[in-house]
Coordinates of C-alpha atoms and ligand atoms in Angstrom, one line a residue:
M1 CA 0.1 -0.1 -0.2
N2 CA 1.5 3.2 -0.6
D3 CA 1.9 6.0 1.9
L4 CA -1.1 8.2 0.9
K5 CA -3.3 5.2 0.9
L6 CA -2.2 4.2 4.3
Q7 CA -2.9 8.0 5.5
I8 CA -6.4 7.9 4.2
N9 CA -7.4 4.9 6.0
E10 CA -5.5 5.8 9.5
P11 CA -8.1 6.8 12.2
Y12 CA -8.5 10.5 12.7
E13 CA -9.3 11.1 16.3
I14 CA -12.4 13.2 17.1
T15 CA -13.7 14.3 20.5
E16 CA -16.7 13.7 22.5
E17 CA -17.0 17.6 22.4
Q18 CA -17.0 17.7 18.8
I19 CA -19.4 14.9 18.3
R20 CA -21.5 16.7 20.9
Y21 CA -21.0 20.0 19.0
F22 CA -22.3 18.3 15.2
Q23 CA -25.2 16.6 17.0
E24 CA -26.3 19.9 18.7
N25 CA -25.6 22.1 15.3
G26 CA -26.3 19.7 12.8
F27 CA -22.6 20.2 10.8
I28 CA -18.8 20.7 11.8
K29 CA -15.8 21.5 10.0
L30 CA -12.5 19.7 10.7
K31 CA -9.0 20.7 10.0
N32 CA -6.1 18.7 9.0
V33 CA -8.1 15.7 8.2
L34 CA -6.4 15.1 4.8
S35 CA -3.0 16.0 4.1
K36 CA -1.8 18.5 1.4
E37 CA 0.0 15.5 -0.4
A38 CA -3.5 13.4 -0.2
I39 CA -5.5 16.2 -1.4
E40 CA -3.0 16.9 -4.3
Y41 CA -2.6 13.1 -5.4
Y42 CA -6.5 12.5 -5.5
G43 CA -7.5 15.7 -6.5
K44 CA -5.3 15.7 -9.6
I45 CA -7.1 12.2 -10.6
I46 CA -10.4 13.4 -9.7
S47 CA -10.4 16.7 -11.7
Q48 CA -9.1 14.7 -14.8
N49 CA -11.9 12.5 -14.6
V50 CA -14.4 14.8 -13.9
V51 CA -13.3 16.8 -17.3
E52 CA -13.7 13.3 -19.2
L53 CA -16.9 12.5 -17.6
N54 CA -18.7 15.6 -17.7
Q55 CA -21.5 16.0 -20.1
L56 CA -23.0 19.5 -19.2
H57 CA -21.4 21.9 -22.1
L58 CA -24.0 24.7 -22.2
P59 CA -22.7 28.1 -21.9
M60 CA -23.4 29.5 -18.6
E61 CA -26.1 31.9 -19.6
E62 CA -28.2 29.1 -21.0
R63 CA -28.0 26.8 -17.9
T64 CA -31.0 26.2 -15.2
T65 CA -29.9 27.7 -11.7
Y66 CA -29.2 24.0 -10.8
Q67 CA -27.0 23.8 -13.7
K68 CA -25.1 26.9 -13.0
A69 CA -24.2 25.9 -9.5
F70 CA -22.0 23.0 -10.4
L71 CA -20.7 20.2 -12.5
Q72 CA -21.9 17.0 -11.0
I73 CA -20.6 13.3 -11.4
V74 CA -22.4 11.0 -9.3
N75 CA -21.5 7.2 -8.1
F76 CA -17.9 8.3 -9.0
W77 CA -16.2 5.6 -7.1
S78 CA -17.6 2.8 -9.6
K79 CA -16.0 4.7 -12.6
N80 CA -12.3 5.0 -11.7
E81 CA -10.0 2.8 -9.3
I82 CA -8.3 5.6 -7.8
V83 CA -11.5 7.5 -6.8
N84 CA -12.8 4.3 -5.4
E85 CA -9.8 4.2 -3.2
F86 CA -10.5 7.8 -2.0
V87 CA -14.0 7.2 -1.4
R88 CA -13.4 4.0 0.7
S89 CA -11.1 6.0 3.0
R90 CA -11.8 4.3 6.4
R91 CA -10.5 7.7 8.0
L92 CA -13.4 9.8 6.6
A93 CA -16.0 6.9 7.3
K94 CA -15.2 6.5 10.9
I95 CA -15.3 10.1 11.3
A96 CA -18.9 9.8 10.2
A97 CA -19.9 7.1 12.1
N98 CA -18.6 8.4 15.6
L99 CA -20.6 11.8 14.6
L100 CA -23.7 9.7 13.9
S101 CA -23.1 7.6 17.0
T102 CA -23.4 4.4 14.8
R103 CA -21.5 1.3 14.8
G104 CA -20.8 1.9 11.3
V105 CA -21.5 3.4 7.9
R106 CA -22.3 2.5 4.6
L107 CA -22.3 4.2 1.3
Y108 CA -25.1 5.9 -0.1
H109 CA -23.4 7.4 -3.0
D110 CA -20.6 9.8 -3.9
Q111 CA -20.6 13.0 -5.9
A112 CA -18.0 15.7 -7.3
L113 CA -19.2 19.0 -7.4
Y114 CA -17.4 21.4 -9.5
K115 CA -18.4 25.1 -9.3
E116 CA -16.8 26.7 -12.4
P117 CA -15.4 30.3 -12.6
G118 CA -18.8 32.4 -13.0
G119 CA -20.6 29.4 -11.6
G120 CA -24.0 30.3 -9.7
I121 CA -25.0 29.9 -6.1
T122 CA -26.1 26.6 -4.8
P123 CA -29.7 27.6 -3.5
W124 CA -30.7 26.5 0.0
H125 CA -31.9 22.8 0.7
A126 CA -31.7 19.9 2.7
D127 CA -30.2 16.8 1.0
Q128 CA -32.7 14.2 2.9
F129 CA -35.4 15.2 0.7
Y130 CA -34.0 13.4 -2.4
W131 CA -33.4 10.3 -0.3
P132 CA -35.7 7.2 0.5
L133 CA -34.0 6.5 3.8
A134 CA -35.8 5.8 6.8
S135 CA -33.9 7.3 9.4
E136 CA -32.1 10.6 9.7
K137 CA -28.7 9.0 10.4
T138 CA -27.4 10.2 7.2
V139 CA -24.1 12.5 6.7
T140 CA -22.3 13.9 4.0
V141 CA -18.5 14.8 4.1
W142 CA -17.7 17.7 1.9
I143 CA -14.0 17.6 0.8
P144 CA -12.8 21.0 -1.0
L145 CA -9.8 20.0 -3.1
Q146 CA -8.1 23.2 -2.7
Q147 CA -7.9 26.4 -0.7
T148 CA -11.7 27.7 -0.9
P149 CA -11.9 31.3 -0.1
L150 CA -15.4 33.0 0.5
E151 CA -15.3 34.5 -3.2
M152 CA -15.3 30.8 -4.6
G153 CA -18.4 29.7 -2.7
P154 CA -17.5 27.6 0.3
L155 CA -20.3 25.2 1.7
A156 CA -22.2 27.3 4.1
F157 CA -24.7 26.3 7.1
S158 CA -27.8 27.3 9.0
V159 CA -27.0 26.4 12.5
K160 CA -29.4 23.9 14.3
S161 CA -31.5 23.6 11.2
H162 CA -31.6 20.0 11.1
R163 CA -34.5 20.2 13.7
F164 CA -36.3 22.7 11.7
S165 CA -39.1 21.1 9.4
F166 CA -40.1 23.9 7.1
G167 CA -38.8 23.7 3.4
R168 CA -38.1 20.0 4.1
D169 CA -40.4 19.4 1.1
M170 CA -38.5 21.7 -1.4
E171 CA -36.1 20.7 -4.4
I172 CA -33.1 22.9 -4.8
S173 CA -34.6 25.7 -6.9
D174 CA -34.8 29.4 -7.0
E175 CA -38.0 28.9 -4.8
S176 CA -36.1 27.0 -2.4
E177 CA -33.4 29.9 -1.9
V178 CA -36.1 32.5 -1.6
A179 CA -38.5 30.6 0.8
I180 CA -35.9 28.5 3.0
K181 CA -33.7 31.7 3.5
A182 CA -36.9 33.6 4.7
A183 CA -38.0 31.0 6.7
L184 CA -34.4 30.5 8.5
E185 CA -33.9 34.5 9.0
K186 CA -37.5 34.6 10.6
G187 CA -36.5 31.7 13.0
N188 CA -33.5 33.6 14.0
F189 CA -31.4 30.9 12.7
E190 CA -27.3 31.7 12.7
H191 CA -25.8 31.6 9.2
F192 CA -22.4 30.1 9.2
V193 CA -20.0 30.4 6.5
E194 CA -16.2 30.5 6.6
P195 CA -13.4 29.5 4.2
F196 CA -11.8 26.1 3.9
D197 CA -8.1 25.4 4.2
I198 CA -6.4 22.4 2.4
G199 CA -7.2 19.4 4.0
E200 CA -10.1 21.0 5.8
V201 CA -13.6 19.1 5.5
S202 CA -17.0 19.6 6.7
Y203 CA -19.7 17.1 7.6
H204 CA -23.4 17.7 7.8
Y205 CA -26.5 15.9 8.4
G206 CA -28.8 15.0 5.7
W207 CA -31.8 17.3 7.1
T208 CA -29.3 20.4 7.9
F209 CA -30.2 23.3 5.6
H210 CA -27.3 24.5 3.7
H211 CA -26.4 26.5 0.5
A212 CA -23.0 28.0 -0.9
G213 CA -22.3 31.5 -2.8
A214 CA -21.3 31.7 -6.6
N215 CA -17.9 31.2 -7.7
K216 CA -16.4 34.8 -8.4
T217 CA -13.0 33.8 -8.9
N218 CA -11.2 32.6 -12.3
Q219 CA -10.7 29.1 -10.6
V220 CA -13.0 26.2 -10.4
R221 CA -13.9 25.2 -7.0
A222 CA -13.3 21.7 -7.0
V223 CA -15.1 19.4 -4.3
M224 CA -15.7 15.8 -3.8
T225 CA -18.3 14.5 -1.3
I226 CA -19.1 11.4 0.3
I227 CA -22.7 10.4 1.6
Y228 CA -22.9 7.9 4.6
M229 CA -25.8 6.3 6.0
D230 CA -25.9 4.1 9.3
E231 CA -25.0 0.7 8.4
D232 CA -28.4 -0.7 9.7
M233 CA -30.5 2.0 7.3
K234 CA -33.6 0.8 6.1
L235 CA -35.0 2.0 2.8
K236 CA -38.6 3.8 3.0
A237 CA -41.6 4.1 0.5
P238 CA -40.5 7.2 -1.7
S239 CA -42.5 10.0 -1.0
N240 CA -41.7 12.1 -4.1
K241 CA -40.1 11.3 -7.7
Y242 CA -36.6 12.3 -6.9
Q243 CA -36.7 9.5 -4.3
A244 CA -38.1 7.0 -6.5
V245 CA -35.2 7.8 -8.7
D246 CA -32.5 7.7 -6.0
W247 CA -33.6 4.0 -4.8
E248 CA -33.1 2.8 -8.1
A249 CA -29.9 4.4 -8.8
F250 CA -28.5 3.9 -5.2
C251 CA -30.1 1.2 -3.6
P252 CA -31.0 -1.2 -6.7
G253 CA -32.8 -4.5 -5.7
I254 CA -33.8 -3.4 -2.2
K255 CA -37.4 -3.4 -0.9
I256 CA -39.1 -1.2 1.1
G257 CA -38.4 -2.0 4.8
E258 CA -35.0 -3.9 3.9
T259 CA -31.7 -2.9 5.1
A260 CA -30.1 -0.8 2.2
A261 CA -27.3 -2.9 1.5
S262 CA -27.4 -3.3 -2.1
Y263 CA -24.0 -4.2 -3.9
L264 CA -23.7 -0.2 -4.4
N265 CA -23.7 0.4 -0.5
P266 CA -20.6 -1.3 0.6
I267 CA -20.1 -0.6 4.7
L268 CA -16.9 1.7 4.9
Y269 CA -16.5 1.5 8.2
S270 CA -17.9 -0.9 11.0
G271 CA -16.3 -0.5 14.7
Ligands
LIG1 O1 -21.1 22.1 -3.3 C1 -21.8 22.8 -3.1 O2 -22.2 23.6 -3.7 C2 -23.0 22.0 -2.6 C3 -23.2 20.6 -2.1 C4 -24.3 20.1 -1.3 O3 -25.4 20.6 -1.2 C5 -24.0 18.9 -0.7 O4 -22.9 18.6 -0.6 O5 -25.0 18.6 0.1

């Protein structure tokens, strides 16, 4: 095993206080989770493959709000061996299990989210709207592949919003941006936005409301994400058309009420 592969599989100790912070606020940012060398090595391969696999070639002004937000490559781990190695990082998965206070986590799916120069905002939303998963024990790690200053559109969170129910039925759209933003402001939820250093990552629950600003720089905002769920997560009946699509794409062959343990949902860490 090469040094970087070893590194991304070694444990990263998080404290009880960090776990409490995550569970209370719905997200956490953690510094030095990955080394600069690991980000450079895996980041380069991820970016090369995003260029090859990307199918969105419309000029920015002809795109929808969703398309302006980012280029998106989904289930990336199944398309490239080195990306697969990265997504299977036990270090990242163990942090996810610790934050969720579960024995272990499975992969739900992964995605690269590349916000191009001039790319638009990512409207306010909560991810779990899209997922046919029975419990709230889901978490996404957001991994920027370069330093990410405010002008580049780092991920931003609404503190404690994972307990807020308004807007849970809204897809990412111009409407979600306006309505969820207004509801969070009215509810006096604190808005958290900070730049990311190299090697710094964030984790957020599937029900935490989040968004990102536009990319006002001339450099692409390259980001890889991995979405984990409790290893005992059950599949629920879809409650919208997106959840039906997700069921097929990410948990094929699983019946409602069964553990979401398809061949696309390997256990990435179990303690
Ligand atoms: O990267 C972005 O702009 C949005 C990311 C996001 O919504 C997520 O990872 O859940």
